[in-house]
Amino acid sequence: MSLSVVILAAGRGKRMKSRTPKVLHEVLGRPMLQHVIDAVMPLKPSGIITVVGNGAEEVKQRFSTEGISFVLQKQLLGTGNAVAVARRHIGRGAVLVLNGDGPLITTKTLRILVRNHLKRGNILSFLSFYDESLAGYGRVIRDKAGRVSAIAEDRHVSSADRKQFTELNGGVYLMEAEALQYLGRIRKNRRSGEYYLTDIVSIIARSGKGLDAYECPAEDILGVNSRHDLSVVSGIMRKRINREWMNRGVTFIDPDTTVVHSMVSLGMDTIVYPNTYLEGSTRIGKGCVIYPGSRVLNSLVGDGVMVKDNSLIEDSRVGDGASIGPCAHLRPQSVIGRRAKIGNFVEVKKSSIGEGAKASHLTYLGDAMVGADVNIGAGTITCNYDGTNKYRTVIEPGVFIGSDTQLVAPVKIGRGAYVAAGATVTRDVPPGALAISRVPQKNLDDWVQRKNSATAGRKGRK
Ligand code: UD1
Ligand code: CA
């Protein structure tokens, strides 16, 4: 079956009270429109046309790389007009029409619609659902024989009809070219001045051509019109994603406070503690433990990694068996080797840390290359910035850096060298050497006693 997709996304989204076009608002790290595109992609459509209006430029820019095309609806004359505007760009074959603000639609539900549509040989099929608690959806009107005869918009329906007709329009339509021909017959609604796509239903019903509605879960249909809706929809998607990972063998100590974005992946037997955010394109390996309060963004985390409490990992890579945190910060382009340890209050930026290397406490490593099995003492700082430029620090394998050391870059510490505690290293250290830079210690004997008697003498003279 040749299928094209039309996504309606020209609406204003006034109730969002936002400068951002509605379909660009994010649900679990991805714009709503992206979720809709993700749901239709597996149907392998021949083309995806998005109808844009409000914020058209912003929407186009955001999706310029997605291989979808855009048509501009100059005036928001309603959903019927929006499809009519798109029609000129639609190829032959059937057209799937859906809303850009309904990010919970699933491929599974769309497949059911397609299957029923083909089986029945309809020219128009659409999704419907039941939920008494929802207002503002179109109502599906059926005749005594149960055949769909119309969709009536909620605001134009009497309260008696409201009681009788409880089946609601999901706003997802599958239309054959034959159905699209009826678009021109839709008349402007007298009360709202809009052309309602839903009016095509009664027109087709009168023509006697195949037409029906197919029920789907209400959850799949929920649209976002307000910030409250956005939170509800985000909550449902979070639950769906977390449930899926639990099915695949991931433990969530408290799934209600764990946020996993839709593109993230997690390995089997990984345990995720509460208040954790796994975002963007993050991939977490098998058998990891992510302790509470951590956020991992666009990062690759290997197998058996421990991320201890309150750590932040951004655009970085962490090797198998490494340990990060508590309270560590891996800034972009950090690469942590296997079994390496980045401990309490350690910040790493644009640095690579060798296999088995350790920086256990209170350290800043920026623009550094740290070899395997290096030990970085507490309070070590790479002084990588002179106020104008950034410089690199190279620490070769097996080096031992004593505590409270400053490494003034550019500088290189040779293989196996030692740097004594408290050093300010400004010159390269040859392999195997000990670098020490200290003022020799003096002990002033009996200094305290002498100070006290001097003070007592001054008081006595008063
Ligand atoms: C619409 C349906 C309603 C259905 C509901 C499901 C109509 C008349 N009503 O109502 O039966 O229950 O969807 O969610 O179709 N849009 C445009 N151009 C326009 C107007 C709207 O692109 O001129 C887009 C909007 O951006 C939105 C979608 O079409 O993505 C639906 O429009 P909206 O105004 O939200 O329709 P509803 O009142 O929700
Ligand atoms: Ca809507």
mmCIF file of C-alpha atoms in Angstrom, residues 96-271:
data_model
loop_
_atom_site.group_PDB
_atom_site.id
_atom_site.type_symbol
_atom_site.label_atom_id
_atom_site.label_comp_id
_atom_site.label_asym_id
_atom_site.label_seq_id
_atom_site.Cartn_x
_atom_site.Cartn_y
_atom_site.Cartn_z
ATOM 1 C CA LEU A 96 -2.734 9.250 6.863
ATOM 2 C CA VAL A 97 -3.690 12.528 8.542
ATOM 3 C CA LEU A 98 -2.755 13.172 12.158
ATOM 4 C CA ASN A 99 -2.202 16.012 14.601
ATOM 5 C CA GLY A 100 1.256 17.308 15.441
ATOM 6 C CA ASP A 101 0.212 17.854 19.049
ATOM 7 C CA GLY A 102 -0.641 14.222 19.811
ATOM 8 C CA PRO A 103 2.752 12.731 20.748
ATOM 9 C CA LEU A 104 1.355 9.557 22.367
ATOM 10 C CA ILE A 105 0.118 7.982 19.138
ATOM 11 C CA THR A 106 1.754 4.591 18.623
ATOM 12 C CA THR A 107 2.789 2.657 15.540
ATOM 13 C CA LYS A 108 0.782 -0.286 16.872
ATOM 14 C CA THR A 109 -2.461 1.711 16.903
ATOM 15 C CA LEU A 110 -1.779 3.140 13.442
ATOM 16 C CA ARG A 111 -1.233 -0.386 12.117
ATOM 17 C CA ILE A 112 -4.619 -1.463 13.493
ATOM 18 C CA LEU A 113 -6.226 1.462 11.673
ATOM 19 C CA VAL A 114 -4.479 0.541 8.414
ATOM 20 C CA ARG A 115 -5.387 -3.139 8.739
ATOM 21 C CA ASN A 116 -9.092 -2.446 9.359
ATOM 22 C CA HIS A 117 -9.171 0.124 6.594
ATOM 23 C CA LEU A 118 -7.779 -2.330 4.049
ATOM 24 C CA LYS A 119 -9.878 -5.228 5.266
ATOM 25 C CA ARG A 120 -13.093 -3.200 4.949
ATOM 26 C CA GLY A 121 -12.099 -1.473 1.737
ATOM 27 C CA ASN A 122 -13.092 1.902 3.223
ATOM 28 C CA ILE A 123 -12.338 5.181 1.559
ATOM 29 C CA LEU A 124 -12.145 6.826 5.000
ATOM 30 C CA SER A 125 -11.278 5.282 8.365
ATOM 31 C CA PHE A 126 -10.473 7.087 11.585
ATOM 32 C CA LEU A 127 -9.622 6.372 15.214
ATOM 33 C CA SER A 128 -12.119 6.852 18.007
ATOM 34 C CA PHE A 129 -12.013 6.347 21.753
ATOM 35 C CA TYR A 130 -14.090 6.643 24.919
ATOM 36 C CA ASP A 131 -13.270 8.864 27.855
ATOM 37 C CA GLU A 132 -16.051 10.621 29.742
ATOM 38 C CA SER A 133 -13.641 12.906 31.521
ATOM 39 C CA LEU A 134 -12.429 14.663 28.385
ATOM 40 C CA ALA A 135 -14.050 17.685 26.781
ATOM 41 C CA GLY A 136 -13.423 19.392 23.465
ATOM 42 C CA TYR A 137 -13.249 16.345 21.224
ATOM 43 C CA GLY A 138 -15.539 15.751 18.263
ATOM 44 C CA ARG A 139 -18.353 13.259 18.836
ATOM 45 C CA VAL A 140 -18.924 10.354 16.495
ATOM 46 C CA ILE A 141 -22.592 10.211 15.485
ATOM 47 C CA ARG A 142 -23.872 6.771 14.458
ATOM 48 C CA ASP A 143 -27.273 5.903 13.008
ATOM 49 C CA LYS A 144 -29.597 3.243 14.415
ATOM 50 C CA ALA A 145 -27.790 0.555 12.453
ATOM 51 C CA GLY A 146 -24.530 1.658 14.059
ATOM 52 C CA ARG A 147 -23.083 3.198 10.891
ATOM 53 C CA VAL A 148 -21.030 6.359 11.288
ATOM 54 C CA SER A 149 -23.039 9.244 9.907
ATOM 55 C CA ALA A 150 -21.149 12.349 11.111
ATOM 56 C CA ILE A 151 -18.729 13.916 13.542
ATOM 57 C CA ALA A 152 -20.103 16.797 15.546
ATOM 58 C CA GLU A 153 -17.743 19.189 17.269
ATOM 59 C CA ASP A 154 -18.277 19.193 21.022
ATOM 60 C CA ARG A 155 -19.083 22.870 21.201
ATOM 61 C CA HIS A 156 -21.892 22.489 18.671
ATOM 62 C CA VAL A 157 -23.485 19.461 20.360
ATOM 63 C CA SER A 158 -26.582 19.570 22.588
ATOM 64 C CA SER A 159 -26.359 18.076 26.069
ATOM 65 C CA ALA A 160 -28.847 15.340 25.116
ATOM 66 C CA ASP A 161 -26.671 14.304 22.165
ATOM 67 C CA ARG A 162 -23.655 14.487 24.425
ATOM 68 C CA LYS A 163 -25.209 11.811 26.621
ATOM 69 C CA GLN A 164 -26.152 9.637 23.668
ATOM 70 C CA PHE A 165 -22.957 9.879 21.655
ATOM 71 C CA THR A 166 -19.969 9.103 23.841
ATOM 72 C CA GLU A 167 -17.609 7.870 21.156
ATOM 73 C CA LEU A 168 -14.995 10.565 20.528
ATOM 74 C CA ASN A 169 -12.987 11.448 17.427
ATOM 75 C CA GLY A 170 -9.286 10.755 17.800
ATOM 76 C CA GLY A 171 -8.363 13.066 14.935
ATOM 77 C CA VAL A 172 -6.348 10.397 13.066
ATOM 78 C CA TYR A 173 -7.695 9.664 9.597
ATOM 79 C CA LEU A 174 -6.784 7.327 6.789
ATOM 80 C CA MET A 175 -8.145 8.588 3.483
ATOM 81 C CA GLU A 176 -8.050 7.183 -0.024
ATOM 82 C CA ALA A 177 -7.641 9.602 -2.930
ATOM 83 C CA GLU A 178 -11.360 9.123 -3.505
ATOM 84 C CA ALA A 179 -12.100 10.537 -0.052
ATOM 85 C CA LEU A 180 -9.836 13.539 -0.616
ATOM 86 C CA GLN A 181 -12.006 14.542 -3.559
ATOM 87 C CA TYR A 182 -14.732 15.447 -1.100
ATOM 88 C CA LEU A 183 -12.558 18.074 0.611
ATOM 89 C CA GLY A 184 -13.878 20.705 -1.769
ATOM 90 C CA ARG A 185 -17.427 20.046 -0.591
ATOM 91 C CA ILE A 186 -16.712 21.055 2.998
ATOM 92 C CA ARG A 187 -18.529 24.310 3.780
ATOM 93 C CA LYS A 188 -17.332 26.960 6.153
ATOM 94 C CA ASN A 189 -18.803 26.435 9.610
ATOM 95 C CA ARG A 190 -21.201 29.302 10.209
ATOM 96 C CA ARG A 191 -20.382 29.703 13.851
ATOM 97 C CA SER A 192 -16.600 29.457 13.816
ATOM 98 C CA GLY A 193 -15.760 30.482 10.251
ATOM 99 C CA GLU A 194 -13.525 27.383 9.907
ATOM 100 C CA TYR A 195 -13.527 24.496 7.483
ATOM 101 C CA TYR A 196 -13.806 21.354 9.599
ATOM 102 C CA LEU A 197 -12.124 18.242 8.238
ATOM 103 C CA THR A 198 -14.625 16.316 10.327
ATOM 104 C CA ASP A 199 -17.463 17.521 8.057
ATOM 105 C CA ILE A 200 -16.119 15.239 5.346
ATOM 106 C CA VAL A 201 -17.491 12.333 7.379
ATOM 107 C CA SER A 202 -21.151 13.185 6.857
ATOM 108 C CA ILE A 203 -20.495 13.986 3.200
ATOM 109 C CA ILE A 204 -18.916 10.565 2.625
ATOM 110 C CA ALA A 205 -21.597 8.847 4.736
ATOM 111 C CA ARG A 206 -24.274 10.302 2.427
ATOM 112 C CA SER A 207 -22.377 9.087 -0.631
ATOM 113 C CA GLY A 208 -22.649 5.533 0.702
ATOM 114 C CA LYS A 209 -18.928 4.869 0.309
ATOM 115 C CA GLY A 210 -17.043 2.721 2.850
ATOM 116 C CA LEU A 211 -16.427 4.627 6.067
ATOM 117 C CA ASP A 212 -15.877 3.608 9.684
ATOM 118 C CA ALA A 213 -14.239 4.463 13.001
ATOM 119 C CA TYR A 214 -12.007 2.063 14.939
ATOM 120 C CA GLU A 215 -11.551 2.249 18.664
ATOM 121 C CA CYS A 216 -8.117 2.754 20.159
ATOM 122 C CA PRO A 217 -6.836 3.388 23.717
ATOM 123 C CA ALA A 218 -7.749 6.898 24.885
ATOM 124 C CA GLU A 219 -4.166 7.278 26.024
ATOM 125 C CA ASP A 220 -2.906 7.191 22.435
ATOM 126 C CA ILE A 221 -5.007 10.151 21.419
ATOM 127 C CA LEU A 222 -4.405 12.693 24.177
ATOM 128 C CA GLY A 223 -3.505 15.999 22.612
ATOM 129 C CA VAL A 224 -1.533 18.811 24.191
ATOM 130 C CA ASN A 225 -3.215 22.177 24.371
ATOM 131 C CA SER A 226 -1.876 23.505 27.682
ATOM 132 C CA ARG A 227 1.107 23.129 29.975
ATOM 133 C CA HIS A 228 -1.036 20.903 32.155
ATOM 134 C CA ASP A 229 -1.710 18.591 29.197
ATOM 135 C CA LEU A 230 2.015 18.612 28.500
ATOM 136 C CA SER A 231 2.741 17.331 31.998
ATOM 137 C CA VAL A 232 0.025 14.657 31.754
ATOM 138 C CA VAL A 233 1.295 13.440 28.387
ATOM 139 C CA SER A 234 4.907 13.488 29.619
ATOM 140 C CA GLY A 235 3.878 11.428 32.647
ATOM 141 C CA ILE A 236 2.198 8.808 30.460
ATOM 142 C CA MET A 237 5.190 8.598 28.153
ATOM 143 C CA ARG A 238 7.587 8.304 31.097
ATOM 144 C CA LYS A 239 5.546 5.374 32.462
ATOM 145 C CA ARG A 240 5.452 3.676 29.062
ATOM 146 C CA ILE A 241 9.209 3.976 28.594
ATOM 147 C CA ASN A 242 10.086 2.837 32.108
ATOM 148 C CA ARG A 243 7.713 -0.120 31.873
ATOM 149 C CA GLU A 244 9.359 -1.152 28.619
ATOM 150 C CA TRP A 245 12.840 -1.085 30.216
ATOM 151 C CA MET A 246 11.587 -3.058 33.197
ATOM 152 C CA ASN A 247 10.243 -5.643 30.739
ATOM 153 C CA ARG A 248 13.721 -5.841 29.318
ATOM 154 C CA GLY A 249 15.375 -6.490 32.664
ATOM 155 C CA VAL A 250 16.200 -3.088 34.136
ATOM 156 C CA THR A 251 15.388 -2.386 37.811
ATOM 157 C CA PHE A 252 13.914 0.975 38.768
ATOM 158 C CA ILE A 253 13.843 1.559 42.517
ATOM 159 C CA ASP A 254 11.159 4.208 41.963
ATOM 160 C CA PRO A 255 9.975 4.511 38.353
ATOM 161 C CA ASP A 256 7.766 7.475 39.261
ATOM 162 C CA THR A 257 10.795 9.681 39.877
ATOM 163 C CA THR A 258 13.064 8.311 37.180
ATOM 164 C CA VAL A 259 13.054 10.059 33.837
ATOM 165 C CA VAL A 260 14.368 8.156 30.830
ATOM 166 C CA HIS A 261 14.192 9.957 27.510
ATOM 167 C CA SER A 262 12.806 8.092 24.545
ATOM 168 C CA MET A 263 16.116 7.646 22.666
ATOM 169 C CA VAL A 264 18.021 6.312 25.696
ATOM 170 C CA SER A 265 18.939 2.634 25.973
ATOM 171 C CA LEU A 266 19.747 0.572 29.065
ATOM 172 C CA GLY A 267 21.372 -2.845 29.453
ATOM 173 C CA MET A 268 20.007 -5.827 31.346
ATOM 174 C CA ASP A 269 20.447 -5.961 35.138
ATOM 175 C CA THR A 270 21.191 -2.279 35.408
ATOM 176 C CA ILE A 271 19.690 -0.698 38.518
#
